[in-house]
Coordinates of C-alpha atoms in Angstrom, one line a residue:
M224 CA 2.9 15.5 -16.7
R225 CA 2.7 16.0 -13.4
M226 CA 3.5 20.0 -13.1
N227 CA 1.1 20.4 -15.4
A228 CA -1.4 18.7 -13.4
K229 CA -0.7 20.3 -10.2
K230 CA -0.8 23.5 -11.9
L231 CA -3.9 22.9 -13.2
I232 CA -5.3 21.8 -9.9
S233 CA -4.0 24.9 -8.5
I234 CA -5.7 27.5 -11.1
L235 CA -9.4 25.5 -9.7
V236 CA -8.4 26.6 -6.5
V237 CA -8.1 30.2 -7.6
F238 CA -11.2 30.5 -10.1
C239 CA -12.9 28.7 -7.0
F240 CA -12.1 31.5 -4.5
L241 CA -13.5 34.3 -7.0
F242 CA -16.2 31.8 -7.3
S243 CA -16.8 32.4 -3.6
F244 CA -16.9 36.3 -3.5
V245 CA -19.4 35.7 -6.8
I246 CA -22.1 33.0 -5.3
G247 CA -24.1 33.5 -2.5
P248 CA -27.4 33.0 -1.1
T249 CA -29.6 35.5 -3.9
T250 CA -27.5 33.4 -6.7
A251 CA -29.9 32.3 -8.9
S252 CA -30.5 28.4 -9.3
A253 CA -31.8 26.0 -12.4
M254 CA -32.8 23.7 -9.5
T255 CA -35.7 24.2 -6.9
A256 CA -34.3 24.4 -3.7
A257 CA -35.8 20.7 -2.4
Q258 CA -34.6 19.4 -5.6
A259 CA -31.0 20.8 -4.6
T260 CA -30.5 19.5 -1.5
V261 CA -31.5 15.8 -2.2
E262 CA -29.4 15.8 -4.7
Y263 CA -26.3 17.3 -3.6
K264 CA -26.8 16.2 -0.3
Q265 CA -26.0 12.8 -2.2
I266 CA -23.4 13.8 -3.9
F267 CA -21.7 14.9 -0.7
N268 CA -22.8 12.1 1.2
N269 CA -21.0 9.4 -1.2
F270 CA -17.7 8.4 -0.3
N271 CA -14.8 9.5 -1.6
L272 CA -10.9 8.3 -1.6
P273 CA -8.6 10.7 -2.5
Y274 CA -6.4 10.3 -4.4
S275 CA -3.7 10.7 -1.8
F276 CA -4.2 8.3 0.3
G277 CA -4.4 5.5 -1.9
Q278 CA -7.0 4.0 -4.9
I279 CA -9.9 1.0 -4.8
T280 CA -8.2 -2.0 -6.5
S281 CA -10.9 -4.3 -6.4
A282 CA -14.1 -5.2 -4.6
H283 CA -17.2 -7.4 -4.4
Y284 CA -20.9 -6.9 -3.5
G285 CA -21.8 -9.9 -0.9
A286 CA -24.9 -8.2 0.1
T287 CA -24.1 -8.4 3.3
D288 CA -25.1 -6.5 6.4
R289 CA -21.1 -6.2 7.4
V290 CA -18.2 -5.4 4.8
L291 CA -14.5 -5.6 4.9
I292 CA -11.8 -3.3 4.1
N293 CA -9.3 -5.1 3.1
I294 CA -5.8 -2.7 3.2
Q295 CA -2.6 -4.0 1.7
D296 CA 0.6 -3.0 3.6
L297 CA 3.7 -2.0 3.1
H298 CA 5.8 -2.5 5.9
S299 CA 7.6 -0.4 7.8
H300 CA 6.7 2.3 5.4
P301 CA 5.9 6.0 6.6
Q302 CA 3.7 7.3 3.6
V303 CA 1.9 3.9 4.1
Q304 CA 1.4 3.7 7.7
K305 CA -0.2 7.4 7.5
N306 CA -1.9 6.7 4.9
I307 CA -3.4 3.7 6.1
S308 CA -4.0 5.6 8.8
N309 CA -6.2 7.9 6.9
I310 CA -8.3 5.8 5.4
I311 CA -9.2 3.8 8.7
E312 CA -10.4 7.9 9.8
L313 CA -12.1 8.4 6.5
F314 CA -13.9 4.8 7.1
D315 CA -14.6 5.5 10.9
K316 CA -15.9 9.2 10.9
K317 CA -18.6 8.1 8.2
Y318 CA -19.1 4.8 8.9
G319 CA -17.8 3.7 12.1
V320 CA -14.8 1.2 12.0
N321 CA -16.0 -2.0 14.4
K322 CA -12.6 -4.2 14.4
V323 CA -8.6 -2.7 12.8
F324 CA -7.6 -6.9 12.1
L325 CA -3.6 -6.2 12.3
E326 CA -1.4 -8.9 10.6
G327 CA 2.2 -9.1 12.7
A328 CA -0.5 -9.5 15.8
Y329 CA -2.5 -11.7 18.1
G330 CA -5.3 -11.2 20.4
Q331 CA -6.5 -7.8 21.8
V332 CA -3.8 -4.8 20.8
S333 CA -4.2 -1.5 22.7
T334 CA -2.1 1.2 22.8
K335 CA -3.5 2.4 26.2
W336 CA 0.2 2.4 27.2
I337 CA 1.0 5.5 25.1
E338 CA -2.0 6.8 26.8
E339 CA -0.5 6.2 29.9
R340 CA 2.9 7.2 29.6
T341 CA 2.8 10.0 27.5
N342 CA 3.0 13.8 27.9
K343 CA -0.8 14.9 26.3
R344 CA 1.2 17.9 24.9
N345 CA 4.4 15.5 23.8
K346 CA 1.9 12.8 22.3
A347 CA 1.4 14.4 18.6
K348 CA 5.2 13.8 18.5
I349 CA 6.4 11.0 19.9
L350 CA 3.3 9.0 17.9
D351 CA 4.8 10.4 14.6
M352 CA 8.3 10.1 15.3
M353 CA 7.6 5.9 15.5
L354 CA 6.0 6.2 12.7
E355 CA 8.4 7.7 11.0
T356 CA 10.9 5.0 12.5
G357 CA 8.8 1.8 11.1
R358 CA 7.9 1.5 15.6
L359 CA 4.6 1.9 15.1
T360 CA 2.0 0.7 12.1
G361 CA -0.4 2.9 11.0
A362 CA -3.2 1.1 12.4
E363 CA -1.9 1.5 16.0
Y364 CA -1.2 5.6 14.8
Y365 CA -4.5 5.8 14.3
S366 CA -5.5 4.4 17.4
A367 CA -3.6 6.2 19.6
K368 CA -4.2 9.3 18.0
S369 CA -8.3 8.9 17.9
D370 CA -8.0 7.4 21.5
K371 CA -10.0 4.1 20.1
T372 CA -6.8 2.6 22.2
E373 CA -8.8 -1.5 22.2
I374 CA -10.2 -1.0 18.7
I375 CA -7.1 -3.6 17.1
E376 CA -7.1 -7.0 17.1
G377 CA -4.9 -9.4 15.9
L378 CA -5.1 -11.8 13.0
E379 CA -2.1 -14.4 14.1
K380 CA -2.5 -17.7 16.2
K381 CA 0.8 -16.9 19.0
E382 CA 2.8 -19.9 18.9
P383 CA 2.9 -20.4 14.9
Y384 CA 3.3 -17.3 14.6
L385 CA 5.9 -16.5 17.0
D386 CA 8.1 -19.3 15.3
N387 CA 7.7 -18.5 12.6
L388 CA 8.7 -15.0 13.1
K389 CA 12.5 -16.3 15.1
R390 CA 12.9 -18.5 11.6
F391 CA 11.8 -15.6 9.5
G392 CA 15.1 -13.7 11.4
Q393 CA 17.0 -16.4 10.9
L394 CA 16.6 -16.5 7.5
L395 CA 17.9 -12.9 7.2
E396 CA 20.5 -13.2 9.4
E397 CA 21.8 -15.7 6.2
Q398 CA 20.8 -12.8 3.8
D399 CA 24.6 -11.9 3.0
K400 CA 24.9 -15.4 2.6
V401 CA 22.6 -15.7 -0.2
E402 CA 23.1 -12.8 -1.7
E403 CA 26.5 -13.9 -2.9
I404 CA 25.4 -17.4 -3.8
L405 CA 22.0 -15.3 -5.9
K406 CA 24.9 -13.4 -7.9
A407 CA 26.8 -16.3 -9.1
I408 CA 23.3 -17.8 -10.6
S409 CA 22.7 -14.5 -12.3
D410 CA 26.2 -14.2 -13.3
S411 CA 25.8 -18.0 -14.9
T412 CA 22.1 -17.0 -16.5
K413 CA 24.0 -13.7 -18.0
E414 CA 25.7 -15.9 -20.2
L415 CA 23.3 -17.8 -21.3
K416 CA 21.8 -14.4 -22.9
E417 CA 24.8 -13.7 -24.5
K418 CA 24.9 -17.0 -25.4
Y419 CA 21.5 -18.2 -26.8
Y420 CA 19.7 -14.9 -27.0
G421 CA 18.9 -13.1 -29.8
K422 CA 19.0 -9.5 -30.9
R423 CA 16.0 -8.8 -30.8
Q424 CA 15.2 -10.6 -27.3
K425 CA 18.8 -8.7 -26.7
K426 CA 17.1 -5.4 -27.4
I427 CA 14.0 -6.0 -25.3
E428 CA 16.2 -6.8 -21.6
E429 CA 18.7 -3.3 -22.5
L430 CA 15.2 -2.0 -22.4
S431 CA 14.1 -3.1 -19.7
Q432 CA 17.0 -2.5 -17.9
E433 CA 16.8 0.7 -18.7
Y434 CA 13.4 1.6 -17.4
K435 CA 14.4 0.1 -14.2
E436 CA 17.6 1.8 -13.4
N437 CA 15.3 5.1 -14.1
K438 CA 17.7 5.4 -17.6
I439 CA 14.6 6.1 -19.5
T440 CA 10.9 7.0 -18.8
S441 CA 8.0 4.9 -18.8
K442 CA 6.5 6.9 -21.2
K443 CA 9.3 5.6 -23.6
Y444 CA 9.1 2.4 -22.2
Y445 CA 5.7 1.1 -22.3
T446 CA 5.3 3.4 -26.0
L447 CA 8.2 0.5 -27.2
L448 CA 6.5 -2.4 -25.9
S449 CA 3.1 -1.4 -27.0
K450 CA 4.4 -1.7 -30.5
H451 CA 5.8 -5.5 -30.2
I452 CA 2.9 -6.0 -28.4
D453 CA 1.1 -4.9 -31.5
K454 CA 3.6 -6.7 -34.5
L455 CA 3.2 -10.2 -32.0
G456 CA -0.8 -10.0 -31.6
I457 CA 0.0 -10.4 -28.1
D458 CA -3.5 -10.0 -25.8
I459 CA -3.2 -6.6 -23.9
N460 CA -6.2 -7.6 -22.3
K461 CA -4.9 -10.2 -20.0
Y462 CA -2.2 -6.8 -18.7
E463 CA -5.5 -4.8 -17.8
N464 CA -3.2 -2.7 -16.0
T465 CA -0.8 -2.2 -18.7
L466 CA -3.9 -1.3 -20.8
A467 CA -4.4 0.8 -18.8
Y468 CA -1.2 2.3 -18.6
I469 CA -1.1 2.7 -22.4
M470 CA -4.9 4.3 -22.7
L471 CA -3.5 6.7 -20.4
L472 CA 0.0 7.1 -22.3
E473 CA -3.0 8.1 -25.9
L474 CA -5.1 10.3 -23.2
Q475 CA -2.1 12.7 -22.3
K476 CA -0.7 13.1 -25.8
G477 CA -4.1 15.0 -26.4
L478 CA -4.1 17.1 -22.8
N479 CA -3.8 21.0 -24.3
Y480 CA -3.1 22.6 -20.8
S481 CA -3.8 26.2 -22.1
K482 CA -7.6 25.0 -23.8
I483 CA -8.3 22.8 -20.3
T484 CA -7.7 26.0 -17.8
K485 CA -9.9 28.0 -19.9
E486 CA -12.7 25.9 -20.0
L487 CA -12.6 25.2 -16.9
Q488 CA -12.8 28.6 -15.9
N489 CA -16.0 28.5 -18.2
L490 CA -17.3 25.5 -16.8
I491 CA -17.5 27.4 -13.5
Y492 CA -18.7 30.3 -14.6
L493 CA -21.7 28.2 -15.7
L494 CA -22.1 26.5 -12.4
K495 CA -21.9 29.8 -11.1
G496 CA -25.8 30.4 -12.1
Q497 CA -27.1 27.1 -11.0
L498 CA -24.9 26.5 -7.6
P499 CA -27.2 26.6 -4.6
Y500 CA -25.3 27.9 -1.7
A501 CA -26.1 25.3 0.6
A502 CA -23.8 22.9 -1.9
Y503 CA -21.0 25.6 -2.6
K504 CA -20.4 25.5 1.5
K505 CA -20.9 21.8 1.4
L506 CA -17.8 21.8 -1.1
L507 CA -15.9 24.5 1.3
E508 CA -16.3 21.8 4.0
H509 CA -15.7 19.1 2.5
T510 CA -12.2 20.3 0.5
D511 CA -11.4 21.9 4.0
N512 CA -11.9 25.6 2.2
F513 CA -10.1 23.9 -1.0
T514 CA -7.2 23.0 0.3
R515 CA -7.6 19.2 -0.4
T516 CA -6.6 19.5 -3.9
D517 CA -7.4 15.5 -4.4
S518 CA -11.2 15.4 -3.5
L519 CA -11.6 18.7 -5.0
Y520 CA -11.8 17.6 -8.7
I521 CA -13.8 14.5 -7.9
Y522 CA -16.5 16.8 -6.5
I523 CA -16.1 19.2 -9.4
M524 CA -16.7 16.1 -11.7
Q525 CA -19.5 14.5 -9.6
I526 CA -21.6 18.5 -9.8
A527 CA -20.8 18.4 -13.6
R528 CA -22.4 15.3 -13.8
L529 CA -25.3 16.2 -12.2
Y530 CA -26.4 19.1 -14.4
E531 CA -25.6 16.5 -17.3
L532 CA -23.5 18.7 -18.8
D533 CA -22.7 17.2 -22.1
L534 CA -18.8 17.7 -21.9
T535 CA -17.5 16.6 -24.9
V536 CA -19.3 19.2 -26.7
N537 CA -19.1 22.2 -24.6
F538 CA -15.8 21.0 -23.0
P539 CA -13.5 18.9 -24.4
N540 CA -10.2 19.3 -23.6
L541 CA -11.7 19.1 -19.8
D542 CA -13.3 16.2 -19.8
K543 CA -10.7 14.8 -21.8
Y544 CA -8.8 15.8 -18.9
F545 CA -11.1 14.1 -16.1
R546 CA -10.8 11.1 -18.3
Y547 CA -7.6 11.1 -17.9
I548 CA -7.2 11.8 -14.1
E549 CA -10.3 8.7 -13.5
L550 CA -8.1 6.5 -15.7
S551 CA -4.8 6.9 -13.7
Q552 CA -6.8 6.1 -10.5
K553 CA -7.5 2.4 -12.0
I554 CA -3.8 1.7 -11.8
N555 CA -2.6 -0.3 -9.3
P556 CA 1.2 0.2 -9.7
M557 CA 2.1 -3.0 -7.8
E558 CA 0.2 -5.1 -10.0
M559 CA 1.9 -3.2 -12.8
I560 CA 5.3 -4.6 -11.6
V561 CA 4.4 -8.1 -11.8
E562 CA 2.2 -7.1 -15.5
E563 CA 5.5 -5.4 -16.5
D564 CA 7.6 -9.0 -15.9
K565 CA 4.9 -11.3 -17.4
L566 CA 4.6 -9.5 -20.5
R567 CA 8.6 -9.3 -21.2
H568 CA 8.3 -12.7 -20.6
E569 CA 6.0 -13.0 -23.3
I570 CA 7.3 -11.0 -25.9
N571 CA 11.2 -13.1 -25.3
T572 CA 9.1 -16.2 -25.7
R573 CA 7.7 -15.2 -28.6
F574 CA 11.0 -14.1 -30.3
S575 CA 12.2 -17.3 -29.4
E576 CA 13.1 -19.7 -32.5
T577 CA 14.3 -23.0 -31.0
K578 CA 13.8 -24.8 -28.0
A579 CA 16.6 -23.5 -26.5
Q580 CA 16.2 -20.0 -26.3
R581 CA 12.8 -21.3 -24.9
E582 CA 14.3 -23.3 -22.8
V583 CA 16.3 -20.2 -21.5
V584 CA 14.2 -17.4 -21.1
F585 CA 12.3 -19.3 -18.8
L586 CA 15.3 -20.0 -16.6
I587 CA 15.9 -16.1 -16.8
D588 CA 12.6 -15.4 -16.0
F589 CA 12.4 -18.1 -12.6
E590 CA 15.4 -16.5 -11.5
K591 CA 13.1 -13.8 -10.2
Y592 CA 11.0 -16.2 -8.5
L593 CA 13.6 -18.0 -6.7
R594 CA 15.3 -14.4 -5.5
D595 CA 11.8 -14.1 -4.7
Y596 CA 11.0 -16.6 -2.5
I597 CA 14.6 -17.7 -0.6
T598 CA 14.6 -13.9 0.2
T599 CA 11.0 -14.2 1.3
K600 CA 9.1 -11.3 -1.1
I601 CA 7.2 -13.6 -2.9
T602 CA 3.2 -12.7 -3.6
S603 CA 0.7 -15.2 -2.8
D604 CA 0.4 -15.4 -6.6
D605 CA 4.6 -16.3 -7.6
Y606 CA 4.5 -18.5 -4.5
K607 CA 2.0 -21.0 -7.1
Y608 CA 4.1 -20.4 -10.0
Y609 CA 6.9 -21.3 -8.2
K610 CA 5.4 -24.4 -7.0
A611 CA 4.4 -25.7 -10.2
N612 CA 8.0 -24.7 -11.9
V613 CA 10.7 -24.5 -9.4
K614 CA 11.6 -28.8 -10.6
N615 CA 11.3 -27.5 -14.3
Y616 CA 13.6 -25.0 -13.5
I617 CA 16.8 -27.2 -11.7
E618 CA 16.6 -29.7 -14.5
L619 CA 17.0 -27.0 -17.1
Y620 CA 19.4 -25.1 -14.9
N621 CA 21.6 -28.4 -14.3
K622 CA 21.3 -28.9 -17.9
Y623 CA 22.5 -25.5 -19.0
A624 CA 24.9 -24.5 -16.3
D625 CA 26.9 -25.0 -13.5
N626 CA 24.7 -27.5 -11.0
R627 CA 27.6 -27.4 -7.7
V628 CA 25.6 -23.3 -8.0
L629 CA 22.2 -23.7 -7.6
S630 CA 22.6 -26.6 -5.0
L631 CA 24.4 -24.3 -2.9
L632 CA 20.8 -23.0 -2.1
D633 CA 19.5 -26.3 -0.4
A634 CA 20.1 -25.7 3.0
Y635 CA 18.6 -22.4 2.9
L636 CA 15.8 -23.4 0.3
K637 CA 14.9 -25.9 3.2
E638 CA 14.3 -23.8 5.5
V639 CA 12.5 -21.3 3.6
D640 CA 10.1 -23.9 2.6
N641 CA 9.5 -24.7 6.2
F642 CA 8.6 -20.5 6.9
Y643 CA 5.7 -20.7 3.7
V644 CA 4.0 -23.9 4.8
I645 CA 3.6 -21.8 8.6
N646 CA 3.1 -19.0 6.2
N647 CA 0.3 -21.3 4.5
D648 CA -1.1 -22.6 7.9
R649 CA -1.2 -18.3 8.7
N650 CA -4.2 -17.4 6.6
I651 CA -6.1 -20.5 8.4
Y652 CA -5.8 -18.8 11.5
F653 CA -6.3 -15.2 9.8
T654 CA -10.0 -17.2 8.7
D655 CA -10.7 -18.0 12.2
N656 CA -10.1 -14.9 13.0
M657 CA -12.1 -12.3 11.0
F658 CA -15.3 -15.2 11.2
K659 CA -15.7 -16.0 14.6
Q660 CA -18.2 -19.0 15.3
D661 CA -20.7 -16.9 17.4
E662 CA -20.9 -13.8 15.0
Q663 CA -23.7 -14.3 12.1
I664 CA -23.3 -12.3 9.1
N665 CA -27.0 -11.5 7.4
K666 CA -27.8 -10.1 3.7
I667 CA -29.2 -7.3 3.2
E668 CA -31.7 -5.9 0.7
G669 CA -30.8 -3.2 -2.0
N670 CA -30.7 -1.3 -5.0
V671 CA -27.8 -2.7 -7.2
E672 CA -29.4 -2.8 -10.5
N673 CA -26.5 -1.7 -13.3
K674 CA -24.1 -0.5 -10.6
S675 CA -20.4 -0.9 -10.3
E676 CA -19.4 -3.7 -7.2
I677 CA -18.2 -0.8 -5.4
S678 CA -21.1 1.1 -5.9
K679 CA -23.3 -1.5 -4.9
I680 CA -21.4 -1.8 -1.8
I681 CA -21.1 2.3 -1.0
D682 CA -24.9 3.3 -1.7
N683 CA -26.2 0.1 0.5
M684 CA -24.3 1.1 3.5
N685 CA -27.5 2.0 5.4
E686 CA -28.4 -1.5 5.9
V687 CA -25.0 -2.0 7.1
K688 CA -24.6 -3.3 10.8
N689 CA -20.3 -3.4 10.8
V690 CA -17.5 -2.5 8.9
D691 CA -14.3 -3.8 9.6
I692 CA -10.9 -2.9 8.4
V693 CA -7.9 -6.3 7.6
I694 CA -4.7 -5.1 7.4
T695 CA -2.2 -7.8 5.7
G696 CA 1.1 -7.3 3.0
G697 CA 3.2 -9.3 0.8
F698 CA 1.9 -12.5 0.4
H699 CA -1.2 -12.7 2.7
S700 CA -3.4 -9.1 0.8
Q701 CA -4.3 -12.0 -2.4
T702 CA -5.3 -14.5 -0.2
V703 CA -7.2 -12.2 2.2
T704 CA -9.2 -11.1 -0.4
E705 CA -9.7 -15.1 -1.7
I706 CA -11.0 -15.2 1.5
L707 CA -13.5 -12.4 1.9
K708 CA -15.2 -14.0 -1.0
D709 CA -15.5 -17.0 -0.4
H710 CA -17.3 -16.3 2.7
G711 CA -19.8 -14.4 0.4
V712 CA -19.2 -11.2 2.2
S713 CA -19.2 -7.5 1.0
Y714 CA -15.3 -6.5 0.8
I715 CA -13.1 -3.3 -0.6
V716 CA -9.5 -3.3 -1.6
I717 CA -7.7 -0.4 -1.4
T718 CA -3.9 -0.1 -2.4
P719 CA -2.1 2.6 -0.3
N720 CA -0.6 5.4 -2.6
V721 CA 3.3 5.6 -2.4
R722 CA 5.6 7.7 -4.5
D723 CA 8.9 6.5 -2.9
G724 CA 10.9 4.7 -0.5
V725 CA 10.4 1.6 -0.5
K726 CA 13.8 0.0 -0.6
L727 CA 14.5 2.2 2.8
A728 CA 11.1 1.1 4.3
E729 CA 11.8 -2.3 3.7
Q730 CA 15.4 -2.4 5.4
T731 CA 14.0 -0.7 8.1
Y732 CA 11.2 -3.4 8.2
H733 CA 13.9 -6.7 8.2
N734 CA 16.3 -4.6 11.0
I735 CA 13.4 -5.0 13.2
V736 CA 12.9 -8.4 12.8
K737 CA 15.9 -9.5 13.1
E738 CA 15.2 -7.2 16.7
Q739 CA 12.4 -8.9 17.4
S740 CA 13.1 -12.4 16.3
K741 CA 15.0 -12.7 19.7
I742 CA 12.5 -10.6 21.6
S743 CA 9.4 -11.7 20.9
F744 CA 7.6 -8.7 21.0
Q745 CA 4.0 -8.2 20.0
T746 CA 3.5 -6.7 16.2
L747 CA 6.0 -6.2 14.0
A748 CA 6.5 -2.6 14.3
S749 CA 7.4 -3.0 17.4
L750 CA 6.9 -0.6 20.6
I751 CA 9.1 1.7 21.3
A752 CA 9.7 -0.6 24.1
S753 CA 11.9 -2.8 21.8
L754 CA 14.5 -0.2 22.0
S755 CA 16.9 0.0 24.3
P756 CA 16.8 2.0 26.6
S757 CA 19.6 4.6 25.5
E758 CA 17.9 4.6 22.1
Q759 CA 14.9 5.3 22.9
I760 CA 15.7 9.2 25.1
K761 CA 17.8 9.6 21.4
L762 CA 14.1 8.9 19.8
L763 CA 12.2 11.2 22.2
R764 CA 14.5 14.3 22.4
S765 CA 14.9 14.4 18.9
A766 CA 10.9 14.2 18.8
G767 CA 11.8 17.9 21.2
I768 CA 10.7 16.2 24.3
S769 CA 12.6 17.8 27.0
D770 CA 14.9 16.3 29.4
E771 CA 12.9 17.4 32.5
E772 CA 10.3 15.8 30.5
L773 CA 12.4 12.5 29.7
A774 CA 13.3 12.8 34.0
T775 CA 9.9 11.4 34.9
V776 CA 10.4 8.7 32.9
Y777 CA 13.9 6.8 32.8
T778 CA 15.8 5.3 36.0
I779 CA 18.5 7.0 36.7
N780 CA 20.5 3.5 36.0
Q781 CA 18.9 3.9 31.9
I782 CA 20.3 7.9 32.1
E783 CA 23.6 6.7 33.1
E784 CA 23.8 4.2 30.3
S785 CA 22.5 6.7 27.8
L786 CA 25.1 9.4 28.8
R787 CA 27.9 6.8 28.7
E788 CA 26.9 6.7 24.9
S789 CA 26.4 10.6 24.1
S790 CA 27.9 13.3 25.7
Q791 CA 24.5 15.5 24.6
L792 CA 22.0 13.2 27.2
E793 CA 24.5 15.1 30.1
P794 CA 21.5 17.8 30.7
I795 CA 18.9 15.1 31.9
L796 CA 20.5 14.3 34.7
K797 CA 21.0 17.3 36.0
N798 CA 17.0 17.3 36.2
F799 CA 16.5 14.0 37.7
N800 CA 14.1 13.9 41.1
G801 CA 16.1 10.8 42.4
Q802 CA 12.9 8.6 42.1
N803 CA 13.3 6.1 40.3
T804 CA 10.2 6.2 38.2
I805 CA 8.9 2.9 35.8
N806 CA 10.2 3.3 32.4
I807 CA 7.8 2.4 29.2
A808 CA 10.4 -0.5 28.1
E809 CA 9.6 -2.7 31.7
I810 CA 5.7 -2.1 31.5
L811 CA 5.8 -3.5 27.4
Q812 CA 8.9 -5.9 27.7
S813 CA 8.7 -9.5 27.2
D814 CA 10.0 -13.1 28.8
T815 CA 10.8 -15.9 26.5
T816 CA 7.3 -17.0 25.7
G817 CA 6.2 -13.6 23.9
E818 CA 3.9 -12.9 27.2
I819 CA 3.6 -9.0 27.7
K820 CA 4.8 -8.2 31.3

């Protein structure tokens, strides 16, 4: 499916290049020049988020002269951080970003040190390497790259943040022991599943496991699930992303890529006689000479709509493909994971024929919430569900399984409880930092008739005075959205695009947290200063920094220390000029209170 879509976009690019040799300043247009200028300007002035960057998952129009863009974060994931940087850049170039509020930081976060301590020729390499290793956030990356070194402001209150960071690090240090207990709990629930589950319930569980282990495709999995949904009379409208995906599978069945290609060719030749050269030139500019295919298809669709072409009649296959693309962008993959768990739970509950079966279904389902809670991965919504049902879970576990296993978690759960109490308090500090008392937010008058929430916001951006970015991850993302809604401001929620590497990013993030919980550096995705000098040298060398340049940054003692670890660093000593220059770690190293020296 993906390969065919890519081929189609490639064909679109080829046709557009062919088109460029045919269309010209003398092309006859069905519109007057004045009409074309106004209407085409509107197409290219509209905000378009390339699908490779991410997708808009929700929006709320509050008719305010301040708009906040809430970007959902996945800590230490290079692709996500790069996309966050791209999204910030997109808004900054189009509307001008006032501030970037960042979770995991307090006060003003300056990236000036990168400019001051980095050779300009090597700056891009160093920034990319730090991003790839999880030690620079997408916000910091953009701040340093764009030379807007003071654009970031922390969302945190220093003391409780550092206190909870330390607690988080301690919890991660105990993770191996916790995993052993959780495995014992999982083993006991597997026994309950074998004892109490009916044939249909076991089949659903096997199917889900095969899907999670990539033994069957998502297409096959959701096709089989949809049959159970229909038979059991489950209200699929409760599962918005799942419904959209099932509709997407239906649309996919009817896609004929051969016919789509022919219709695409015909559409371009039709537009050839109508598209003004000025508009074509803008198309080139806004797609970087057709290299940004994720933007290209958006403009082609908008141009077709501008001419009010009835694609359903003349281009039915192309119309279906465009609807397929648009629908795919409405699916939030993270929400789909949540919905899959809830949907499977509802199916198994409906398959239950006895009270014991229903209770065991609950026990097995709740194990996920327990695991996410104690490993600090739980979302805000799941946290509320956990707190409301944990007492019932303990009672039922003691009823059906060995309660001594569950009691082994008691000591850990007390510390996790404290962690989440402070986590909830952090939402208060987030609010205080985003909405300072001396900042006034005014209402605006705008054209909002028969428009979606996102269209209302974008169409009235000329009235907006401040555009701010808010970057939060995991537990806080949904709560921040609720805070923005409670304050009545206009906001857009964006989920950055991510394909894979989630597990690796999680491990990288946890390793960094363990380091920081002992050292207390400023941000969770810490600066290069959190590495030892020898690690810094290795990182910079792998980024292509020469030995001569390294010798101007690191002291003789640090290089000797690195030399003891790796004989490959010997050439640096030969280039050392004998002067004990100040190194980056000394400038940014924090003391025990967390203050940067």
